[in-house]
mmCIF file of C-alpha atoms in Angstrom:
data_model
loop_
_atom_site.group_PDB
_atom_site.id
_atom_site.type_symbol
_atom_site.label_atom_id
_atom_site.label_comp_id
_atom_site.label_asym_id
_atom_site.label_seq_id
_atom_site.Cartn_x
_atom_site.Cartn_y
_atom_site.Cartn_z
ATOM 1 C CA MET M 17 7.103 -10.475 -1.467
ATOM 2 C CA LYS M 18 6.856 -7.563 -3.835
ATOM 3 C CA GLU M 19 7.563 -7.880 -7.553
ATOM 4 C CA LEU M 20 10.461 -5.386 -7.305
ATOM 5 C CA GLU M 21 12.831 -5.649 -4.335
ATOM 6 C CA LYS M 22 16.164 -4.100 -3.417
ATOM 7 C CA ILE M 23 19.162 -5.212 -1.398
ATOM 8 C CA GLY M 24 22.415 -3.467 -0.483
ATOM 9 C CA LEU M 25 25.669 -5.314 -1.173
ATOM 10 C CA GLY M 26 29.213 -4.432 -0.219
ATOM 11 C CA GLY M 27 32.399 -6.373 -0.688
ATOM 12 C CA GLY M 28 35.096 -5.054 -2.907
ATOM 13 C CA CYS M 29 35.341 -2.047 -5.124
ATOM 14 C CA HIS M 30 31.914 -0.686 -6.000
ATOM 15 C CA TRP M 31 32.943 -0.424 -9.669
ATOM 16 C CA CYS M 32 33.321 -4.210 -9.694
ATOM 17 C CA THR M 33 30.148 -4.904 -7.742
ATOM 18 C CA GLU M 34 28.179 -2.535 -9.972
ATOM 19 C CA ALA M 35 29.440 -4.222 -13.165
ATOM 20 C CA VAL M 36 28.682 -7.712 -11.887
ATOM 21 C CA PHE M 37 25.089 -6.944 -10.942
ATOM 22 C CA GLN M 38 24.418 -4.881 -14.060
ATOM 23 C CA ALA M 39 25.097 -8.134 -15.939
ATOM 24 C CA VAL M 40 22.615 -10.249 -13.937
ATOM 25 C CA GLU M 41 19.321 -11.056 -15.632
ATOM 26 C CA GLY M 42 16.432 -9.762 -13.543
ATOM 27 C CA VAL M 43 18.369 -6.830 -12.105
ATOM 28 C CA VAL M 44 16.755 -3.611 -13.313
ATOM 29 C CA LYS M 45 18.940 -0.995 -11.602
ATOM 30 C CA VAL M 46 22.228 -0.819 -9.695
ATOM 31 C CA GLU M 47 23.014 2.260 -7.621
ATOM 32 C CA GLN M 48 26.733 2.647 -6.991
ATOM 33 C CA GLY M 49 27.970 4.485 -3.918
ATOM 34 C CA TYR M 50 28.620 4.193 -0.219
ATOM 35 C CA ILE M 51 26.432 2.610 2.454
ATOM 36 C CA ALA M 52 26.493 3.202 6.202
ATOM 37 C CA SER M 53 24.845 0.927 8.741
ATOM 38 C CA ALA M 54 24.345 0.918 12.492
ATOM 39 C CA PRO M 55 27.306 0.943 14.916
ATOM 40 C CA PRO M 56 29.891 -0.486 14.749
ATOM 41 C CA ALA M 57 29.437 -0.307 10.941
ATOM 42 C CA GLU M 58 28.320 3.338 10.781
ATOM 43 C CA ALA M 59 31.244 4.453 8.593
ATOM 44 C CA PHE M 60 30.453 4.595 4.875
ATOM 45 C CA SER M 61 31.825 1.703 2.846
ATOM 46 C CA GLU M 62 31.812 1.116 -0.917
ATOM 47 C CA ALA M 63 28.625 -0.699 -1.925
ATOM 48 C CA VAL M 64 25.691 -0.889 -4.309
ATOM 49 C CA ILE M 65 21.934 -1.083 -4.042
ATOM 50 C CA VAL M 66 20.584 -3.747 -6.373
ATOM 51 C CA HIS M 67 16.960 -3.424 -7.545
ATOM 52 C CA TYR M 68 15.669 -6.734 -8.896
ATOM 53 C CA LEU M 69 12.565 -8.460 -10.193
ATOM 54 C CA THR M 70 11.679 -11.292 -7.827
ATOM 55 C CA LYS M 71 10.067 -13.315 -10.626
ATOM 56 C CA ARG M 72 13.320 -13.275 -12.639
ATOM 57 C CA VAL M 73 16.018 -13.633 -9.968
ATOM 58 C CA LYS M 74 15.871 -14.764 -6.354
ATOM 59 C CA LEU M 75 17.703 -13.242 -3.403
ATOM 60 C CA LYS M 76 19.566 -16.514 -2.896
ATOM 61 C CA ARG M 77 21.044 -16.281 -6.410
ATOM 62 C CA LEU M 78 22.050 -12.633 -5.885
ATOM 63 C CA LEU M 79 23.785 -13.450 -2.606
ATOM 64 C CA GLU M 80 25.519 -16.479 -4.101
ATOM 65 C CA ILE M 81 26.838 -14.348 -6.960
ATOM 66 C CA HIS M 82 27.930 -11.694 -4.475
ATOM 67 C CA LEU M 83 29.845 -14.148 -2.302
ATOM 68 C CA HIS M 84 31.643 -15.675 -5.296
ATOM 69 C CA THR M 85 32.652 -12.359 -6.907
ATOM 70 C CA HIS M 86 34.496 -10.773 -3.986
ATOM 71 C CA ASN M 87 36.771 -12.015 -1.193
ATOM 72 C CA SER M 88 33.907 -13.002 1.107
ATOM 73 C CA THR M 89 36.129 -15.169 3.326
ATOM 74 C CA SER M 90 39.047 -12.758 3.676
ATOM 75 C CA ASN M 91 39.202 -10.390 6.632
ATOM 76 C CA HIS M 92 41.850 -8.188 4.985
ATOM 77 C CA SER M 93 43.082 -4.773 6.111
ATOM 78 C CA PHE M 94 40.775 -2.851 3.731
ATOM 79 C CA ARG M 95 37.531 -4.198 5.242
ATOM 80 C CA LYS M 96 36.528 -0.757 6.549
ATOM 81 C CA LYS M 97 36.539 0.654 3.011
ATOM 82 C CA TYR M 98 35.353 -2.618 1.449
ATOM 83 C CA ARG M 99 33.023 -4.091 4.069
ATOM 84 C CA SER M 100 31.707 -7.524 3.075
ATOM 85 C CA ALA M 101 28.013 -7.074 3.780
ATOM 86 C CA VAL M 102 24.399 -7.589 2.899
ATOM 87 C CA TYR M 103 22.362 -4.509 3.852
ATOM 88 C CA TYR M 104 18.706 -5.246 4.483
ATOM 89 C CA PHE M 105 15.713 -2.911 4.225
ATOM 90 C CA SER M 106 13.225 -5.026 6.221
ATOM 91 C CA LEU M 107 13.205 -7.614 8.988
ATOM 92 C CA GLU M 108 12.001 -10.220 6.477
ATOM 93 C CA GLU M 109 15.049 -9.490 4.328
ATOM 94 C CA GLU M 110 17.324 -9.768 7.362
ATOM 95 C CA LYS M 111 15.936 -13.190 8.250
ATOM 96 C CA ALA M 112 16.134 -14.410 4.645
ATOM 97 C CA ALA M 113 19.711 -13.132 4.195
ATOM 98 C CA ARG M 114 20.920 -14.838 7.397
ATOM 99 C CA GLU M 115 19.313 -18.135 6.384
ATOM 100 C CA ILE M 116 20.716 -17.931 2.856
ATOM 101 C CA LEU M 117 24.254 -17.158 4.061
ATOM 102 C CA GLU M 118 24.077 -20.140 6.407
ATOM 103 C CA VAL M 119 23.174 -22.415 3.479
ATOM 104 C CA LEU M 120 25.774 -20.856 1.147
ATOM 105 C CA GLN M 121 28.541 -21.244 3.758
ATOM 106 C CA LYS M 122 28.697 -24.901 2.642
ATOM 107 C CA GLN M 123 30.142 -23.760 -0.706
ATOM 108 C CA PHE M 124 33.234 -22.326 1.033
ATOM 109 C CA GLU M 125 36.041 -24.039 2.935
ATOM 110 C CA GLU M 126 36.778 -20.931 4.999
ATOM 111 C CA GLN M 127 34.305 -19.032 7.161
ATOM 112 C CA LEU M 128 32.415 -16.199 5.439
ATOM 113 C CA VAL M 129 33.172 -12.752 6.873
ATOM 114 C CA THR M 130 30.073 -11.247 5.229
ATOM 115 C CA LYS M 131 27.862 -9.403 7.723
ATOM 116 C CA VAL M 132 24.100 -8.936 7.557
ATOM 117 C CA LEU M 133 23.505 -5.315 8.538
ATOM 118 C CA PRO M 134 20.650 -2.822 8.579
ATOM 119 C CA PHE M 135 20.689 -0.239 5.805
ATOM 120 C CA ARG M 136 20.923 3.281 7.266
ATOM 121 C CA LYS M 137 22.321 5.755 4.713
ATOM 122 C CA PHE M 138 23.407 5.862 1.094
ATOM 123 C CA ASN M 139 25.593 8.387 -0.728
ATOM 124 C CA ALA M 140 25.763 7.928 -4.487
ATOM 125 C CA SER M 141 29.139 7.997 -6.201
ATOM 126 C CA ARG M 142 29.933 11.053 -8.287
ATOM 127 C CA ASP M 143 28.545 10.865 -11.818
ATOM 128 C CA SER M 144 31.969 10.525 -13.431
ATOM 129 C CA ILE M 145 32.558 7.069 -11.884
ATOM 130 C CA GLN M 146 29.045 5.629 -12.101
ATOM 131 C CA ASN M 147 28.611 2.919 -14.747
ATOM 132 C CA TYR M 148 32.397 2.726 -14.720
ATOM 133 C CA TYR M 149 32.772 -0.564 -16.579
ATOM 134 C CA ARG M 150 30.173 0.332 -19.209
ATOM 135 C CA LYS M 151 31.999 3.609 -19.910
ATOM 136 C CA ASN M 152 35.552 2.181 -19.715
ATOM 137 C CA PRO M 153 35.574 -1.540 -20.625
ATOM 138 C CA ASP M 154 39.114 -1.331 -22.008
ATOM 139 C CA ALA M 155 40.604 0.482 -19.014
ATOM 140 C CA PRO M 156 43.407 -1.486 -17.307
ATOM 141 C CA PHE M 157 41.451 -1.620 -14.022
ATOM 142 C CA CYS M 158 38.432 -3.114 -15.794
ATOM 143 C CA ARG M 159 40.481 -5.716 -17.625
ATOM 144 C CA ARG M 160 42.414 -6.718 -14.515
ATOM 145 C CA PHE M 161 39.702 -6.693 -11.850
ATOM 146 C CA ILE M 162 36.208 -6.533 -13.353
ATOM 147 C CA GLU M 163 36.510 -8.894 -16.319
ATOM 148 C CA PRO M 164 37.575 -11.889 -14.161
ATOM 149 C CA LYS M 165 34.474 -11.351 -12.009
ATOM 150 C CA LEU M 166 32.291 -11.188 -15.113
ATOM 151 C CA GLU M 167 33.917 -14.435 -16.295
ATOM 152 C CA ILE M 168 32.910 -16.115 -13.017
ATOM 153 C CA LEU M 169 29.382 -14.805 -13.527
ATOM 154 C CA LYS M 170 29.234 -16.111 -17.105
ATOM 155 C CA ARG M 171 30.808 -19.480 -16.268
ATOM 156 C CA LYS M 172 28.778 -20.255 -13.137
ATOM 157 C CA TYR M 173 25.481 -18.436 -13.618
ATOM 158 C CA SER M 174 24.662 -18.007 -17.302
#
């Protein structure tokens, strides 16, 4: 395992996902945008690429945080835009992500809908919405949707 790794994560709004992972110790960079995978998940969906230091934070912790900060058990009507996914960059990552999700399933009463998918393409969000929470912490959207996720992060993982 390299010292610096990356993983793609999709679930809810990428503003929320970006803010959550920017607050995780050991994460050095979060790229906000849209990720496409292989068919049938080839359409772009809101997501982030998380770059992290493996000595400071483990993939299992990142995936646990991800599952608990979006509706990872809900197969709602917006799943095309907000695909619940882990996008891997290597076969080792794929294997690890599948094993981790199997273990983490025990923390949920309902079945996880989160898919483990190959990373294919990334389109960054326009500059004006990147780092959304950091630029707009008092915006109504941030207070209503992002702050509760950051509270979960602080309460469960600080």
